[in-house]
Tab-separated table of C-alpha atoms in Angstrom:
chain	number	residue	atom	x	y	z
A	1	LEU	CA	72.370	95.995	96.225
A	2	LEU	CA	71.927	98.256	99.616
A	3	SER	CA	68.585	99.697	98.009
A	4	LEU	CA	67.429	96.022	97.268
A	5	LEU	CA	68.894	95.223	100.711
A	6	ALA	CA	66.362	97.569	102.388
A	7	ILE	CA	63.535	96.640	100.553
A	8	PHE	CA	63.487	93.228	101.130
A	9	TRP	CA	64.297	93.736	104.998
A	10	ILE	CA	61.534	96.427	105.374
A	11	GLN	CA	58.687	94.356	103.578
A	12	PRO	CA	58.234	91.604	105.938
A	13	ALA	CA	59.130	93.673	109.086
A	14	ILE	CA	56.138	95.460	108.493
A	15	ALA	CA	54.201	92.597	107.632
A	16	VAL	CA	55.202	91.249	110.807
A	17	ARG	CA	55.501	94.127	113.314
A	18	GLY	CA	52.515	96.486	111.481
A	19	LEU	CA	52.710	100.299	111.824
A	20	ASP	CA	54.546	100.628	115.157
A	21	PHE	CA	57.804	98.691	113.276
A	22	TRP	CA	57.718	101.093	109.853
A	23	LEU	CA	58.977	103.998	111.773
A	24	PRO	CA	62.585	102.634	112.309
A	25	ALA	CA	62.350	99.986	109.965
A	26	ALA	CA	61.963	102.884	107.160
A	27	ALA	CA	64.568	104.907	108.719
A	28	LEU	CA	67.037	102.709	108.403
A	29	GLY	CA	65.806	101.601	104.949
A	30	LEU	CA	66.346	105.554	104.208
A	31	VAL	CA	69.816	105.310	105.240
A	32	LEU	CA	70.617	102.363	102.923
A	33	VAL	CA	69.271	104.007	100.093
A	34	THR	CA	70.922	107.024	100.517
A	35	TRP	CA	74.428	105.424	100.481
A	36	ALA	CA	73.386	104.093	97.732
A	37	VAL	CA	72.356	106.555	95.536
A	38	SER	CA	75.291	108.920	96.892
A	39	ARG	CA	77.974	106.722	96.491
A	40	PRO	CA	80.558	107.318	93.624
A	41	SER	CA	80.486	105.893	90.673
A	42	PRO	CA	82.599	102.618	89.806
A	43	GLY	CA	85.304	104.124	88.087
A	44	LYS	CA	85.539	106.729	90.828
A	45	PHE	CA	84.971	104.847	93.819
A	46	SER	CA	88.490	104.726	95.603
A	47	GLY	CA	89.918	102.389	98.186
A	48	SER	CA	89.120	105.163	100.472
A	49	ASP	CA	85.728	105.461	99.944
A	50	ALA	CA	85.191	102.041	100.441
A	51	THR	CA	87.169	101.728	103.516
A	52	ALA	CA	84.473	104.596	104.835
A	53	LEU	CA	81.744	103.162	103.588
A	54	ALA	CA	82.811	99.683	105.255
A	55	ALA	CA	83.296	101.872	108.544
A	56	ALA	CA	80.140	103.430	108.539
A	57	LEU	CA	78.304	100.266	107.501
A	58	HIS	CA	79.831	98.766	110.608
A	59	ASP	CA	79.618	101.462	113.033
A	60	ASP	CA	76.001	102.772	111.890
A	61	VAL	CA	74.170	100.681	110.386
A	62	LEU	CA	74.690	97.868	112.059
A	63	ASN	CA	74.640	99.953	115.520
A	64	GLN	CA	71.273	100.800	114.447
A	65	MET	CA	70.079	97.175	113.131
A	66	ALA	CA	70.817	96.505	117.244
A	67	VAL	CA	68.618	98.546	118.345
A	68	ILE	CA	65.570	97.649	116.281
A	69	SER	CA	66.285	93.745	116.670
A	70	ASN	CA	64.973	94.861	120.367
A	71	SER	CA	61.774	95.688	118.673
A	72	LEU	CA	61.589	92.318	117.256
A	73	PRO	CA	59.172	89.572	118.727
A	74	ALA	CA	61.268	86.745	120.255
A	75	ASP	CA	58.769	84.098	119.442
A	76	ASN	CA	58.678	84.644	115.831
A	77	ALA	CA	61.066	83.129	113.992
A	78	ALA	CA	60.392	84.807	110.663
A	79	SER	CA	61.482	88.117	111.645
A	80	GLN	CA	64.031	86.705	113.633
A	81	GLN	CA	65.357	85.611	110.531
A	82	ALA	CA	64.976	88.377	108.339
A	83	TYR	CA	66.979	90.303	110.769
A	84	ALA	CA	69.642	87.364	110.895
A	85	THR	CA	70.021	87.505	107.390
A	86	ALA	CA	69.843	90.805	106.655
A	87	VAL	CA	72.827	91.643	109.076
A	88	ALA	CA	74.497	88.433	107.318
A	89	HIS	CA	74.134	90.487	103.919
A	90	ILE	CA	75.509	94.079	105.528
A	91	ARG	CA	78.556	91.854	106.863
A	92	ASP	CA	79.117	90.516	103.142
A	93	ILE	CA	78.991	93.861	101.947
A	94	ILE	CA	81.213	95.294	104.353
A	95	ASN	CA	83.697	92.809	104.209
A	96	GLY	CA	83.389	93.373	100.155
A	97	LEU	CA	84.329	96.622	99.977
A	98	ARG	CA	87.516	96.038	102.516
A	99	PRO	CA	88.163	92.891	103.523
A	100	THR	CA	88.402	92.644	107.378
A	101	MET	CA	91.769	90.487	107.422
A	102	LEU	CA	93.135	93.778	105.553
A	103	ASN	CA	92.882	94.809	109.153
A	104	TYR	CA	95.711	92.813	109.973
A	105	GLY	CA	98.257	93.273	107.054
A	106	LEU	CA	98.725	92.552	103.350
A	107	HIS	CA	99.925	88.693	104.612
A	108	ALA	CA	96.994	88.028	107.010
A	109	ALA	CA	94.872	88.620	104.339
A	110	LEU	CA	96.507	86.690	101.593
A	111	GLN	CA	96.563	83.745	103.892
A	112	THR	CA	92.697	84.169	104.760
A	113	LEU	CA	91.997	84.640	100.940
A	114	ALA	CA	94.522	81.387	99.843
A	115	ASP	CA	92.496	79.329	103.110
A	116	ASP	CA	89.187	80.561	102.113
A	117	LEU	CA	89.699	79.577	98.449
A	118	ASN	CA	90.413	76.121	99.476
A	119	ASP	CA	87.792	75.136	101.882
A	120	ARG	CA	84.586	76.537	99.070
A	121	LEU	CA	86.737	74.713	96.247
A	122	PRO	CA	85.541	71.029	96.548
A	123	ASP	CA	88.352	68.148	96.838
A	124	ASP	CA	88.084	64.575	97.030
A	125	ALA	CA	90.614	61.410	96.662
A	126	GLN	CA	90.528	61.375	93.040
A	127	GLY	CA	91.494	65.303	92.478
A	128	GLU	CA	88.958	65.489	90.501
A	129	GLY	CA	88.255	69.035	92.635
A	130	GLY	CA	88.986	72.411	92.374
A	131	PRO	CA	92.563	73.596	92.373
A	132	ARG	CA	94.820	73.734	95.591
A	133	ILE	CA	95.962	77.669	96.232
A	134	THR	CA	99.419	78.100	97.919
A	135	LEU	CA	100.850	81.030	99.562
A	136	SER	CA	104.334	80.596	99.618
A	137	ILE	CA	105.249	84.781	100.648
A	138	PRO	CA	107.493	84.861	103.719
A	139	PRO	CA	105.717	86.104	106.386
A	140	SER	CA	105.739	89.635	107.247
A	141	THR	CA	104.025	92.460	109.667
A	142	VAL	CA	105.028	95.230	107.066
A	143	ARG	CA	101.875	98.020	106.581
A	144	TYR	CA	101.343	100.229	103.875
A	145	ALA	CA	99.061	102.379	102.794
A	146	ARG	CA	95.535	101.287	102.882
A	147	ASP	CA	94.844	101.894	99.330
A	148	VAL	CA	97.683	100.163	98.661
A	149	GLU	CA	97.026	97.283	100.466
A	150	LEU	CA	93.506	97.283	99.403
A	151	SER	CA	94.573	97.092	95.697
A	152	LEU	CA	97.159	95.071	95.822
A	153	PHE	CA	94.879	91.995	97.544
A	154	ARG	CA	92.432	92.882	95.098
A	155	ILE	CA	94.665	92.498	91.740
A	156	ALA	CA	95.552	88.654	93.665
A	157	GLN	CA	92.116	87.955	94.427
A	158	GLN	CA	91.426	88.659	91.181
A	159	ALA	CA	94.260	86.903	89.423
A	160	CYS	CA	93.013	83.985	91.321
A	161	SER	CA	89.356	83.859	90.691
A	162	ASN	CA	90.240	84.107	86.972
A	163	ALA	CA	92.412	80.980	87.041
A	164	ILE	CA	89.614	79.182	88.672
A	165	GLN	CA	87.366	80.072	86.078
A	166	HIS	CA	88.770	79.765	83.358
A	167	ALA	CA	92.122	77.974	83.449
A	168	SER	CA	91.044	74.898	84.308
A	169	CYS	CA	94.234	74.632	86.309
A	170	ARG	CA	95.014	72.399	89.169
A	171	LYS	CA	97.748	74.685	91.275
A	172	ILE	CA	97.329	77.967	92.320
A	173	GLU	CA	100.420	79.800	93.903
A	174	ILE	CA	100.349	83.244	95.389
A	175	SER	CA	104.306	84.080	95.726
A	176	GLY	CA	106.463	86.947	96.421
A	177	SER	CA	107.881	89.458	99.135
A	178	LEU	CA	106.533	92.296	101.378
A	179	ASN	CA	109.841	94.696	102.296
A	180	ALA	CA	108.931	98.148	104.033
A	181	ASP	CA	109.657	99.787	100.159
A	182	GLU	CA	108.014	97.276	97.862
A	183	ALA	CA	105.517	94.824	97.411
A	184	ARG	CA	105.798	92.249	94.986
A	185	LEU	CA	103.078	89.755	94.179
A	186	LEU	CA	103.009	86.929	91.762
A	187	VAL	CA	100.044	84.718	91.274
A	188	GLU	CA	101.005	81.824	88.814
A	189	ASP	CA	98.634	78.689	87.455
A	190	ASP	CA	99.397	75.640	85.792
A	191	GLY	CA	95.948	75.983	83.508
A	192	ARG	CA	95.332	76.128	79.745
A	193	GLY	CA	96.640	79.900	79.437
A	194	PHE	CA	95.699	81.871	76.969
A	195	GLU	CA	97.415	83.849	73.700
A	196	ASN	CA	98.320	87.153	75.219
A	197	GLY	CA	100.109	89.254	72.352
A	198	GLU	CA	102.878	92.004	73.329
A	199	GLY	CA	102.372	93.716	76.171
A	200	LEU	CA	99.711	94.720	78.700
A	201	ASP	CA	96.835	96.031	75.842
A	202	LEU	CA	94.104	96.836	77.614
A	203	THR	CA	91.559	97.671	74.254
A	204	ARG	CA	92.763	94.382	72.955
A	205	LEU	CA	91.646	93.048	76.739
A	206	LEU	CA	88.363	94.454	76.662
A	207	ALA	CA	87.436	92.937	72.946
A	208	GLY	CA	88.624	89.414	74.386
A	209	ARG	CA	85.999	90.040	77.272
A	210	HIS	CA	89.019	89.600	79.872
A	211	PHE	CA	87.428	92.501	82.033
A	212	GLY	CA	89.372	90.834	84.596
A	213	LEU	CA	92.688	91.256	83.360
A	214	VAL	CA	91.309	95.100	83.127
A	215	GLY	CA	90.697	95.779	86.337
A	216	MET	CA	93.708	94.183	88.038
A	217	ALA	CA	95.152	96.964	85.528
A	218	GLU	CA	93.344	99.451	86.594
A	219	ARG	CA	93.834	99.044	90.381
A	220	ALA	CA	96.991	98.803	89.488
A	221	THR	CA	97.364	101.838	87.925
A	222	LEU	CA	95.749	103.931	90.618
A	223	ILE	CA	98.397	102.692	93.199
A	224	GLY	CA	101.270	103.620	90.755
A	225	ALA	CA	102.146	99.898	90.657
A	226	GLU	CA	103.211	97.447	87.498
A	227	LEU	CA	101.253	94.889	86.763
A	228	ASN	CA	102.498	92.612	84.145
A	229	ILE	CA	100.737	89.021	82.656
A	230	GLN	CA	102.393	86.319	81.159
A	231	SER	CA	100.065	83.557	79.522
A	232	THR	CA	100.795	81.194	76.946
A	233	PRO	CA	98.430	78.207	75.329
A	234	GLY	CA	98.690	75.311	77.187
A	235	GLN	CA	101.352	76.516	79.804
A	236	GLY	CA	99.059	78.423	82.293
A	237	THR	CA	99.925	82.069	83.393
A	238	LYS	CA	101.472	84.642	85.724
A	239	VAL	CA	99.961	87.373	86.830
A	240	THR	CA	102.892	89.715	88.372
A	241	VAL	CA	102.607	93.595	89.979
A	242	VAL	CA	105.403	95.271	91.559
A	243	TRP	CA	104.536	98.360	94.041
A	244	LEU	CA	107.589	100.421	95.060
A	245	LYS	CA	107.122	102.735	97.682
A	246	LYS	CA	107.684	106.790	96.563
């Protein structure tokens, strides 16, 4: 993704500015491509890796972008639009690596998740839009290790995404508690559910193409949390994750 961003941004920049713009643009592209080819494989990409990359993109690449913007002609709408689009893409990548609201704690990030999903999902007076997401976790300023916060957030985010895409549900509730020595999250929907069988069998989930559920299980394992998924056809799905401070 970073490589493609570099290519698509540099090409119009050269066309607009000529060779006098090529060197700084190519330097930025090289930075992006270097990150793209040197980052760990997805299976080894930890929360700390994501945080470090997000910080580097924010502190280094966006700063270099700001410097390069001074070379853009103010009267050329195409170059200004290309620059704005590139910056927006980089900010989306940063937010994807580590959501900005996690800087203020897990509760704040989960509230933002619920608000953002409600804003994006259609809704109308007849109730024919997407499901409504509610957060029922008591306010908490407790902070956990970065990897723990990121993994718990991603599990809740994936559970909501699964429900929105596959459950045909009307309601999604994120509940639980965030205490100093433990974190408990429950994401529950009133959708169609599915045949879950006995226990959390990753092989069976993979065979059933439940890749989102497998990803949640892997994230829980990385932080030593316990993940439980309960689902019955016609009775919705409950995703519970419990993390205990060691």
